[in-house]
Tab-separated table of C-alpha atoms in Angstrom:
chain	number	residue	atom	x	y	z
A	4	MET	CA	4.135	3.593	35.888
A	5	TRP	CA	1.987	5.536	33.455
A	6	PHE	CA	4.293	8.533	33.860
A	7	LYS	CA	7.309	6.490	32.730
A	8	THR	CA	5.299	5.175	29.787
A	9	LEU	CA	4.346	8.731	28.833
A	10	LYS	CA	7.984	9.810	28.962
A	11	ALA	CA	8.997	6.948	26.685
A	12	ARG	CA	6.252	7.752	24.177
A	13	LEU	CA	7.102	11.438	23.932
A	14	LYS	CA	10.867	10.716	23.608
A	15	HIS	CA	13.482	13.424	23.102
A	16	ASP	CA	11.386	16.174	21.499
A	17	HIS	CA	9.528	16.869	24.744
A	18	GLU	CA	10.469	17.670	28.330
A	19	VAL	CA	8.116	16.038	30.851
A	20	THR	CA	7.904	17.062	34.494
A	21	GLU	CA	5.664	16.494	37.469
A	22	ASP	CA	7.303	19.064	39.735
A	23	ASP	CA	4.852	21.613	41.107
A	24	GLY	CA	7.433	24.307	41.712
A	25	GLU	CA	6.398	27.916	41.251
A	26	GLY	CA	2.898	26.928	40.249
A	27	LYS	CA	4.028	25.796	36.793
A	28	ILE	CA	2.880	22.180	36.908
A	29	VAL	CA	-0.496	20.507	37.126
A	30	SER	CA	-0.286	16.925	38.355
A	31	THR	CA	-3.347	15.627	40.165
A	32	SER	CA	-5.522	12.562	39.842
A	33	ASN	CA	-7.944	14.551	37.701
A	34	GLY	CA	-5.482	16.950	36.082
A	35	TYR	CA	-2.626	16.919	33.606
A	36	VAL	CA	1.084	16.349	33.628
A	37	VAL	CA	2.580	19.276	31.718
A	38	VAL	CA	4.827	18.596	28.749
A	39	TRP	CA	6.918	21.262	27.005
A	40	ASP	CA	7.570	20.737	23.314
A	41	LYS	CA	11.222	21.700	22.829
A	42	THR	CA	10.718	22.118	19.069
A	43	LYS	CA	8.181	24.952	19.510
A	44	ARG	CA	8.310	28.277	21.314
A	45	GLY	CA	5.830	30.887	22.409
A	46	ASP	CA	2.480	30.818	20.664
A	47	GLU	CA	3.503	28.877	17.549
A	48	TYR	CA	0.643	26.414	17.988
A	49	GLU	CA	-2.249	25.559	20.249
A	50	PRO	CA	-1.894	23.275	23.298
A	51	MET	CA	-2.637	19.586	22.745
A	52	VAL	CA	-4.043	17.100	25.253
A	53	THR	CA	-3.141	13.414	24.936
A	54	THR	CA	-5.287	10.510	26.075
A	55	GLU	CA	-2.667	9.703	28.723
A	56	GLY	CA	-3.460	12.973	30.486
A	57	ALA	CA	-0.576	15.109	29.217
A	58	LEU	CA	-0.925	18.775	28.318
A	59	ILE	CA	1.643	19.610	25.618
A	60	LEU	CA	2.621	23.289	25.409
A	61	PRO	CA	5.201	25.253	23.409
A	62	HIS	CA	8.446	25.641	25.381
A	63	GLY	CA	8.305	28.702	27.586
A	64	SER	CA	4.515	28.985	27.584
A	65	THR	CA	2.498	29.922	30.637
A	66	VAL	CA	0.879	26.874	32.177
A	67	LYS	CA	-2.877	27.041	32.712
A	68	ARG	CA	-4.973	24.583	34.608
A	69	LEU	CA	-7.316	22.758	32.213
A	70	GLN	CA	-10.312	20.776	33.362
A	71	LYS	CA	-11.068	17.364	31.893
A	72	THR	CA	-14.833	16.901	31.710
A	73	LEU	CA	-15.340	13.908	29.414
A	74	ARG	CA	-16.480	11.042	31.598
A	75	TYR	CA	-19.023	8.257	31.575
A	76	ASP	CA	-22.586	8.796	32.719
A	77	ALA	CA	-22.810	7.277	36.211
A	78	GLU	CA	-25.427	4.645	35.330
A	79	TYR	CA	-23.641	3.696	32.128
A	80	ALA	CA	-20.343	3.463	34.033
A	81	ALA	CA	-21.918	1.071	36.563
A	82	TRP	CA	-23.231	-1.156	33.759
A	83	ARG	CA	-19.885	-1.028	31.971
A	84	GLU	CA	-18.009	-1.979	35.135
A	85	LEU	CA	-19.965	-5.225	35.307
A	86	LEU	CA	-19.120	-6.216	31.717
A	87	GLY	CA	-15.662	-4.687	31.343
A	88	GLU	CA	-14.163	-4.932	27.863
A	89	LYS	CA	-17.220	-6.827	26.585
A	90	THR	CA	-18.770	-3.385	26.052
A	91	ARG	CA	-16.193	-2.689	23.327
A	92	MET	CA	-15.953	-4.301	19.916
A	93	PRO	CA	-12.565	-6.050	19.599
A	94	PRO	CA	-10.339	-5.089	16.658
A	95	CYS	CA	-11.714	-6.680	13.480
A	96	GLU	CA	-9.389	-7.201	10.546
A	97	THR	CA	-12.046	-8.488	8.150
A	98	VAL	CA	-15.660	-7.780	7.288
A	99	LEU	CA	-16.557	-11.330	8.325
A	100	GLU	CA	-15.160	-10.783	11.832
A	101	PHE	CA	-17.094	-7.504	12.096
A	102	ARG	CA	-20.321	-9.216	11.017
A	103	GLN	CA	-19.923	-12.078	13.448
A	104	TYR	CA	-19.348	-9.763	16.396
A	105	ASN	CA	-22.137	-7.394	15.355
A	106	THR	CA	-24.671	-10.221	15.143
A	107	THR	CA	-23.606	-11.818	18.424
A	108	PHE	CA	-23.622	-8.517	20.322
A	109	ALA	CA	-26.948	-7.342	18.877
A	110	ARG	CA	-28.705	-10.575	19.801
A	111	ALA	CA	-27.315	-10.459	23.332
A	112	ALA	CA	-28.142	-6.771	23.804
A	113	TRP	CA	-31.664	-6.726	22.383
A	114	GLY	CA	-32.638	-10.204	23.514
A	115	GLN	CA	-33.205	-8.699	26.960
A	116	LEU	CA	-36.155	-6.614	25.725
A	117	PRO	CA	-39.562	-7.972	26.710
A	118	PRO	CA	-41.884	-9.047	23.862
A	119	GLU	CA	-44.533	-6.677	22.553
A	120	PRO	CA	-47.666	-8.860	22.255
A	121	SER	CA	-49.664	-6.080	20.584
A	122	ILE	CA	-47.261	-5.885	17.630
A	123	GLN	CA	-47.585	-8.236	14.652
A	124	ARG	CA	-44.856	-8.838	12.074
A	125	VAL	CA	-45.624	-9.124	8.371
A	126	ARG	CA	-42.935	-9.625	5.728
A	127	TYR	CA	-43.210	-8.397	2.129
A	128	ASN	CA	-40.781	-9.976	-0.325
A	129	ASP	CA	-41.811	-8.325	-3.579
A	130	LEU	CA	-39.861	-5.046	-3.533
A	131	VAL	CA	-37.819	-4.395	-6.673
A	132	SER	CA	-34.722	-2.236	-6.402
A	133	HIS	CA	-33.153	-0.008	-9.054
A	134	ASP	CA	-31.164	-2.882	-10.626
A	135	GLY	CA	-34.050	-5.361	-10.717
A	136	ALA	CA	-32.995	-7.228	-7.569
A	137	THR	CA	-35.704	-8.238	-5.115
A	138	ILE	CA	-35.496	-7.081	-1.501
A	139	SER	CA	-37.884	-7.306	1.450
A	140	VAL	CA	-39.366	-5.227	4.257
A	141	LEU	CA	-40.639	-6.368	7.632
A	142	ARG	CA	-43.719	-4.553	8.931
A	143	PHE	CA	-44.345	-3.986	12.652
A	144	VAL	CA	-48.038	-3.283	13.075
A	145	THR	CA	-51.008	-3.737	15.391
A	146	LEU	CA	-54.005	-5.878	14.432
A	147	ALA	CA	-56.140	-2.762	14.178
A	148	GLN	CA	-53.667	-1.182	11.744
A	149	LEU	CA	-53.676	-4.378	9.683
A	150	THR	CA	-57.401	-4.057	9.027
A	151	PRO	CA	-57.800	-3.595	5.260
A	152	ALA	CA	-58.615	-0.052	4.227
A	153	THR	CA	-62.126	0.543	2.959
A	154	ALA	CA	-62.686	1.432	-0.679
A	155	GLU	CA	-63.501	4.990	0.406
A	156	THR	CA	-60.260	5.294	2.381
A	157	LYS	CA	-58.240	3.924	-0.535
A	158	SER	CA	-59.833	6.456	-2.851
A	159	SER	CA	-59.059	9.290	-0.414
A	160	ILE	CA	-55.446	8.139	-0.151
A	161	LEU	CA	-55.055	8.066	-3.920
A	162	ARG	CA	-56.428	11.601	-4.061
A	163	SER	CA	-53.932	12.614	-1.318
A	164	GLU	CA	-56.731	14.004	0.804
A	165	MET	CA	-55.749	15.436	4.185
A	166	GLY	CA	-56.038	12.876	6.983
A	167	ALA	CA	-56.580	9.893	4.717
A	168	GLY	CA	-54.637	6.874	5.880
A	169	LEU	CA	-52.231	6.257	8.775
A	170	PRO	CA	-48.668	7.479	9.381
A	171	SER	CA	-45.735	5.124	8.848
A	172	LEU	CA	-41.990	4.985	9.346
A	173	LEU	CA	-39.313	3.428	7.149
A	174	TYR	CA	-36.501	2.137	9.393
A	175	ILE	CA	-32.932	1.435	8.256
A	176	HIS	CA	-30.820	-0.706	10.583
A	177	GLY	CA	-27.198	-0.013	11.506
A	178	GLY	CA	-24.105	-2.169	11.163
A	179	GLY	CA	-21.515	-0.060	9.357
A	180	MET	CA	-23.125	-0.709	5.941
A	181	ILE	CA	-21.476	-4.138	6.130
A	182	ALA	CA	-23.448	-5.977	8.838
A	183	GLY	CA	-26.797	-6.308	10.565
A	184	SER	CA	-30.341	-7.102	9.541
A	185	VAL	CA	-33.895	-6.185	10.453
A	186	ASP	CA	-34.174	-9.425	12.416
A	187	THR	CA	-31.326	-8.427	14.764
A	188	VAL	CA	-33.134	-5.197	15.714
A	189	ALA	CA	-36.683	-6.551	15.535
A	190	ALA	CA	-37.226	-6.293	19.300
A	191	GLN	CA	-36.229	-2.609	19.182
A	192	LEU	CA	-38.588	-1.893	16.303
A	193	ALA	CA	-41.475	-3.687	17.984
A	194	ARG	CA	-40.908	-1.597	21.108
A	195	LEU	CA	-40.782	1.629	19.075
A	196	ALA	CA	-43.981	0.705	17.231
A	197	ALA	CA	-45.732	0.038	20.543
A	198	LEU	CA	-44.477	3.256	22.171
A	199	SER	CA	-45.216	5.537	19.233
A	200	GLY	CA	-48.379	3.932	17.890
A	201	VAL	CA	-46.910	4.214	14.385
A	202	GLN	CA	-46.360	1.182	12.181
A	203	ILE	CA	-42.773	0.597	11.114
A	204	PHE	CA	-41.311	-0.930	7.953
A	205	GLY	CA	-37.749	-2.246	8.327
A	206	VAL	CA	-35.891	-2.609	5.027
A	207	GLU	CA	-33.482	-5.485	4.338
A	208	TYR	CA	-31.000	-3.621	2.176
A	209	ARG	CA	-28.015	-5.379	0.625
A	210	LEU	CA	-24.660	-5.005	2.377
A	211	ALA	CA	-21.190	-3.892	1.310
A	212	PRO	CA	-18.605	-4.926	0.241
A	213	GLU	CA	-20.540	-7.459	-1.857
A	214	PHE	CA	-22.925	-4.631	-2.741
A	215	PRO	CA	-21.069	-1.303	-2.400
A	216	ALA	CA	-22.455	2.185	-2.906
A	217	PRO	CA	-24.852	3.143	-4.323
A	218	ILE	CA	-26.690	-0.191	-3.893
A	219	PRO	CA	-27.602	-0.022	-0.155
A	220	MET	CA	-29.043	3.487	-0.419
A	221	GLU	CA	-30.847	2.638	-3.668
A	222	ASP	CA	-32.427	-0.346	-1.889
A	223	CYS	CA	-33.618	1.999	0.852
A	224	TYR	CA	-35.017	4.454	-1.673
A	225	ALA	CA	-36.797	1.565	-3.437
A	226	ALA	CA	-38.453	0.679	-0.124
A	227	LEU	CA	-39.591	4.285	0.278
A	228	THR	CA	-41.116	4.431	-3.206
A	229	TRP	CA	-42.742	1.033	-2.562
A	230	LEU	CA	-44.491	2.525	0.483
A	231	HIS	CA	-45.696	5.403	-1.696
A	232	ALA	CA	-46.922	3.123	-4.458
A	233	HIS	CA	-48.741	0.736	-2.078
A	234	ALA	CA	-50.057	3.375	0.313
A	235	ALA	CA	-53.706	2.782	-0.610
A	236	GLU	CA	-53.706	-0.985	-0.058
A	237	LEU	CA	-51.638	-0.594	3.140
A	238	GLY	CA	-53.870	2.189	4.416
A	239	LEU	CA	-51.015	4.705	4.648
A	240	ASP	CA	-51.051	8.478	4.321
A	241	ARG	CA	-48.336	9.296	1.795
A	242	ALA	CA	-47.915	12.763	3.324
A	243	ARG	CA	-47.101	11.255	6.750
A	244	ILE	CA	-44.207	8.931	5.934
A	245	GLY	CA	-41.011	9.402	7.936
A	246	ILE	CA	-37.604	7.766	7.816
A	247	MET	CA	-35.320	6.695	10.641
A	248	GLY	CA	-32.001	4.907	11.068
A	249	ASP	CA	-29.241	4.276	13.567
A	250	GLY	CA	-25.488	4.385	12.977
A	251	ALA	CA	-24.852	3.455	9.358
A	252	GLY	CA	-28.625	3.204	8.989
A	253	GLY	CA	-28.844	6.851	10.041
A	254	GLY	CA	-26.434	7.756	7.259
A	255	LEU	CA	-28.476	5.722	4.781
A	256	ALA	CA	-31.658	7.419	6.015
A	257	ALA	CA	-30.062	10.821	5.378
A	258	ALA	CA	-28.975	9.627	1.922
A	259	THR	CA	-32.502	8.397	1.158
A	260	ALA	CA	-33.936	11.760	2.203
A	261	LEU	CA	-31.524	13.501	-0.168
A	262	LEU	CA	-32.528	11.177	-3.011
A	263	ALA	CA	-36.224	11.782	-2.263
A	264	ARG	CA	-35.682	15.537	-2.392
A	265	ASP	CA	-33.670	15.509	-5.614
A	266	ARG	CA	-35.870	12.964	-7.402
A	267	GLY	CA	-39.015	14.887	-6.553
A	268	LEU	CA	-40.832	12.406	-4.318
A	269	ASN	CA	-44.345	13.794	-3.880
A	270	PRO	CA	-45.675	14.154	-1.253
A	271	PRO	CA	-42.193	14.586	0.271
A	272	LEU	CA	-40.930	12.848	3.385
A	273	LYS	CA	-42.401	14.441	6.487
A	274	SER	CA	-39.409	13.959	8.806
A	275	GLN	CA	-36.213	12.048	9.434
A	276	VAL	CA	-34.875	10.706	12.746
A	277	LEU	CA	-31.123	10.086	12.715
A	278	VAL	CA	-29.637	8.206	15.667
A	279	SER	CA	-25.840	8.531	15.934
A	280	PRO	CA	-25.652	8.570	12.136
A	281	MET	CA	-22.515	7.776	10.098
A	282	LEU	CA	-22.451	10.750	7.745
A	283	ASP	CA	-18.875	11.604	6.807
A	284	ASP	CA	-16.171	9.174	5.675
A	285	ARG	CA	-13.557	11.922	6.168
A	286	ALA	CA	-14.282	12.257	9.890
A	287	ALA	CA	-12.467	9.053	10.867
A	288	THR	CA	-9.421	10.144	8.883
A	289	ASN	CA	-9.510	13.522	10.615
A	290	LEU	CA	-9.525	11.829	14.029
A	291	VAL	CA	-6.340	9.987	13.073
A	292	SER	CA	-4.545	12.974	11.545
A	293	GLY	CA	-5.628	15.350	14.323
A	294	GLY	CA	-3.566	13.606	16.996
A	295	ASP	CA	-4.749	11.712	20.045
A	296	SER	CA	-8.386	12.676	20.543
A	297	PRO	CA	-9.694	12.115	24.088
A	298	LEU	CA	-12.746	10.487	22.454
A	299	LEU	CA	-10.649	7.499	21.394
A	300	ALA	CA	-10.398	6.359	25.005
A	301	PHE	CA	-14.198	5.876	25.056
A	302	ALA	CA	-14.624	4.204	21.656
A	303	THR	CA	-16.924	1.172	21.623
A	304	ILE	CA	-16.083	0.531	17.953
A	305	PRO	CA	-12.369	0.785	17.100
A	306	LEU	CA	-11.508	3.619	14.751
A	307	PRO	CA	-9.817	1.228	12.262
A	308	SER	CA	-13.095	-0.728	12.075
A	309	ILE	CA	-15.029	2.438	11.209
A	310	ARG	CA	-12.532	3.182	8.452
A	311	MET	CA	-12.848	-0.413	7.210
A	312	CYS	CA	-16.625	0.031	6.961
A	313	TRP	CA	-16.278	3.174	4.870
A	314	ARG	CA	-13.720	1.540	2.545
A	315	ALA	CA	-15.976	-1.481	2.071
A	316	TYR	CA	-18.865	0.826	1.155
A	317	LEU	CA	-17.123	3.572	-0.836
A	318	GLY	CA	-13.969	1.915	-2.120
A	319	PRO	CA	-10.305	2.922	-1.754
A	320	GLY	CA	-11.075	6.652	-1.984
A	321	ALA	CA	-12.944	6.622	1.338
A	322	GLY	CA	-11.661	9.235	3.753
A	323	GLN	CA	-9.882	11.296	1.113
A	324	SER	CA	-11.254	14.826	0.743
A	325	ASN	CA	-10.340	15.029	-2.951
A	326	ALA	CA	-11.664	11.562	-3.878
A	327	ASN	CA	-14.499	11.171	-6.361
A	328	ILE	CA	-17.100	9.996	-3.824
A	329	ASN	CA	-20.829	9.917	-4.520
A	330	PRO	CA	-22.111	12.681	-2.186
A	331	TYR	CA	-25.349	10.793	-1.531
A	332	ALA	CA	-23.344	7.864	-0.166
A	333	ALA	CA	-21.624	10.116	2.384
A	334	PRO	CA	-24.310	12.753	3.082
A	335	ALA	CA	-21.915	15.200	4.779
A	336	ARG	CA	-20.237	15.630	1.371
A	337	THR	CA	-23.481	17.050	-0.067
A	338	SER	CA	-23.052	20.778	-0.591
A	339	ASP	CA	-26.742	21.759	-0.437
A	340	LEU	CA	-28.978	20.621	2.436
A	341	ARG	CA	-31.867	22.964	1.713
A	342	GLY	CA	-35.334	21.489	1.357
A	343	LEU	CA	-34.741	18.406	3.488
A	344	PRO	CA	-37.482	17.225	5.864
A	345	ALA	CA	-37.636	18.257	9.519
A	346	THR	CA	-34.791	16.419	11.249
A	347	TYR	CA	-34.110	14.973	14.689
A	348	ILE	CA	-30.522	13.927	15.504
A	349	ASP	CA	-29.084	12.571	18.713
A	350	VAL	CA	-25.596	11.268	19.465
A	351	GLY	CA	-23.641	10.322	22.560
A	352	GLY	CA	-21.167	12.848	23.892
A	353	LEU	CA	-18.492	10.118	23.902
A	354	ASP	CA	-19.352	8.778	20.427
A	355	LEU	CA	-16.629	8.950	17.771
A	356	LEU	CA	-19.388	10.147	15.398
A	357	ARG	CA	-20.231	13.121	17.648
A	358	ASN	CA	-18.440	15.852	15.709
A	359	GLU	CA	-19.762	14.909	12.274
A	360	CYS	CA	-23.311	14.769	13.702
A	361	ALA	CA	-22.901	18.210	15.279
A	362	GLU	CA	-21.564	19.649	12.033
A	363	PHE	CA	-24.429	18.150	10.007
A	364	ALA	CA	-27.012	19.535	12.445
A	365	HIS	CA	-25.350	22.952	12.225
A	366	ARG	CA	-25.428	22.874	8.427
A	367	LEU	CA	-29.100	21.845	8.422
A	368	ALA	CA	-29.947	24.798	10.663
A	369	LYS	CA	-27.981	27.149	8.402
A	370	SER	CA	-30.005	25.740	5.488
A	371	ASP	CA	-33.251	26.678	7.272
A	372	VAL	CA	-34.273	23.079	7.891
A	373	GLN	CA	-36.170	22.512	11.134
A	374	VAL	CA	-33.734	20.544	13.292
A	375	GLU	CA	-33.622	19.224	16.834
A	376	PHE	CA	-30.183	18.097	17.977
A	377	HIS	CA	-29.148	16.401	21.215
A	378	ILE	CA	-25.672	15.512	22.487
A	379	LEU	CA	-26.326	12.962	25.214
A	380	PRO	CA	-23.571	13.426	27.810
A	381	GLY	CA	-21.444	10.604	29.116
A	382	VAL	CA	-22.356	7.830	26.680
A	383	PRO	CA	-20.611	6.318	23.629
A	384	HIS	CA	-21.925	4.714	20.458
A	385	GLY	CA	-24.496	1.992	21.128
A	386	PHE	CA	-25.177	3.112	24.700
A	387	GLU	CA	-28.764	1.810	24.415
A	388	SER	CA	-27.406	-1.691	24.994
A	389	ALA	CA	-26.938	-0.699	28.656
A	390	GLY	CA	-30.654	-1.314	29.065
A	391	ASP	CA	-32.957	0.599	31.362
A	392	ILE	CA	-30.718	3.509	32.352
A	393	SER	CA	-32.039	7.064	32.581
A	394	ILE	CA	-30.261	8.510	29.558
A	395	ALA	CA	-31.369	5.606	27.336
A	396	ARG	CA	-34.973	6.088	28.475
A	397	ARG	CA	-34.682	9.805	27.709
A	398	ALA	CA	-33.339	9.153	24.213
A	399	LEU	CA	-36.034	6.582	23.444
A	400	ARG	CA	-38.720	8.939	24.698
A	401	GLU	CA	-37.544	11.784	22.437
A	402	ARG	CA	-37.240	9.554	19.375
A	403	ALA	CA	-40.701	8.093	19.961
A	404	ARG	CA	-42.097	11.638	20.289
A	405	TRP	CA	-40.835	12.501	16.816
A	406	VAL	CA	-42.232	9.298	15.346
A	407	ARG	CA	-45.558	9.852	17.089
A	408	ASN	CA	-45.834	13.319	15.512
A	409	LEU	CA	-45.800	12.000	11.948
């Protein structure tokens, strides 16, 4: 049946065959049906693989056997088999639909985490952003870390003495810049605070499209400068502040690090941890224009929804290479990455954001920034929702290690 469907899709410009005569055809359960493009000859262009399992070659080319290696991690596949299509976000035509699904899924996914009785939550509602608006942060902290700093410690912090105060992490939640909140990821942050021993401050930044760029990243930068300004009373070491985010929050964390560098934050950020970050609005457009990417078959967030998020945040120019886009808002557009803090990045090997993360890590390394980059094989975006599987434990362990080393 799928073979007939493939024939219909490719229509008259291609000749499709599943004959294995003279060793020309590959047609196995794990291989490709070979398709000759009758409009091309010889080596006019590179072979293309479709998501249906077709290898398209110029007419008259020599057929080579290609191996398909993209597949789900075994434990993730077992979890996914139980839930079926519930592991994928349905197509969302509006921001409201996206928000409703994001909230429902996040609560279901992270509600399974056990409570962390050692972690207290303290909310601060007095942060002032660049435009005078008030935002808040939620602090995840142990009772011992909540103990007020002594006058001597406060004085040492103000003098930026080595070892004065405790490390801290500013966390920026995901949600495509248009959804999510600290409350929806609170169980994750409590677990990270308990595992790392580092107190965490989650920022409630304002969301697009009601508050488009640069407002969300300016809110995040305001939270960072608030930590600096209140370091003494909070008992924090200003030289040991890191930043972390997931998905869109990872992109906002990267943007905040760029702002901190260019605005001369002193002491500078010590490190940034970027989890499957959204960095490049052009990447989604490239996936569409580049033909049928095998990654699309594994997408947990539909590609049109990713493009909708970028348009809500950046405006109608999102995805266009020649558009006048604020390079801080889409960090991959920044031409100079030198002088950024030490960076950890991880991304699933089946994540639609994989390529832009790999390119950003490569550019950081070329800019002589200390970088650690992991492609986690066999898992898509949001794979942590699968719970206690080996690859999720590995990722959490590595992220906690970076936070612990602040």
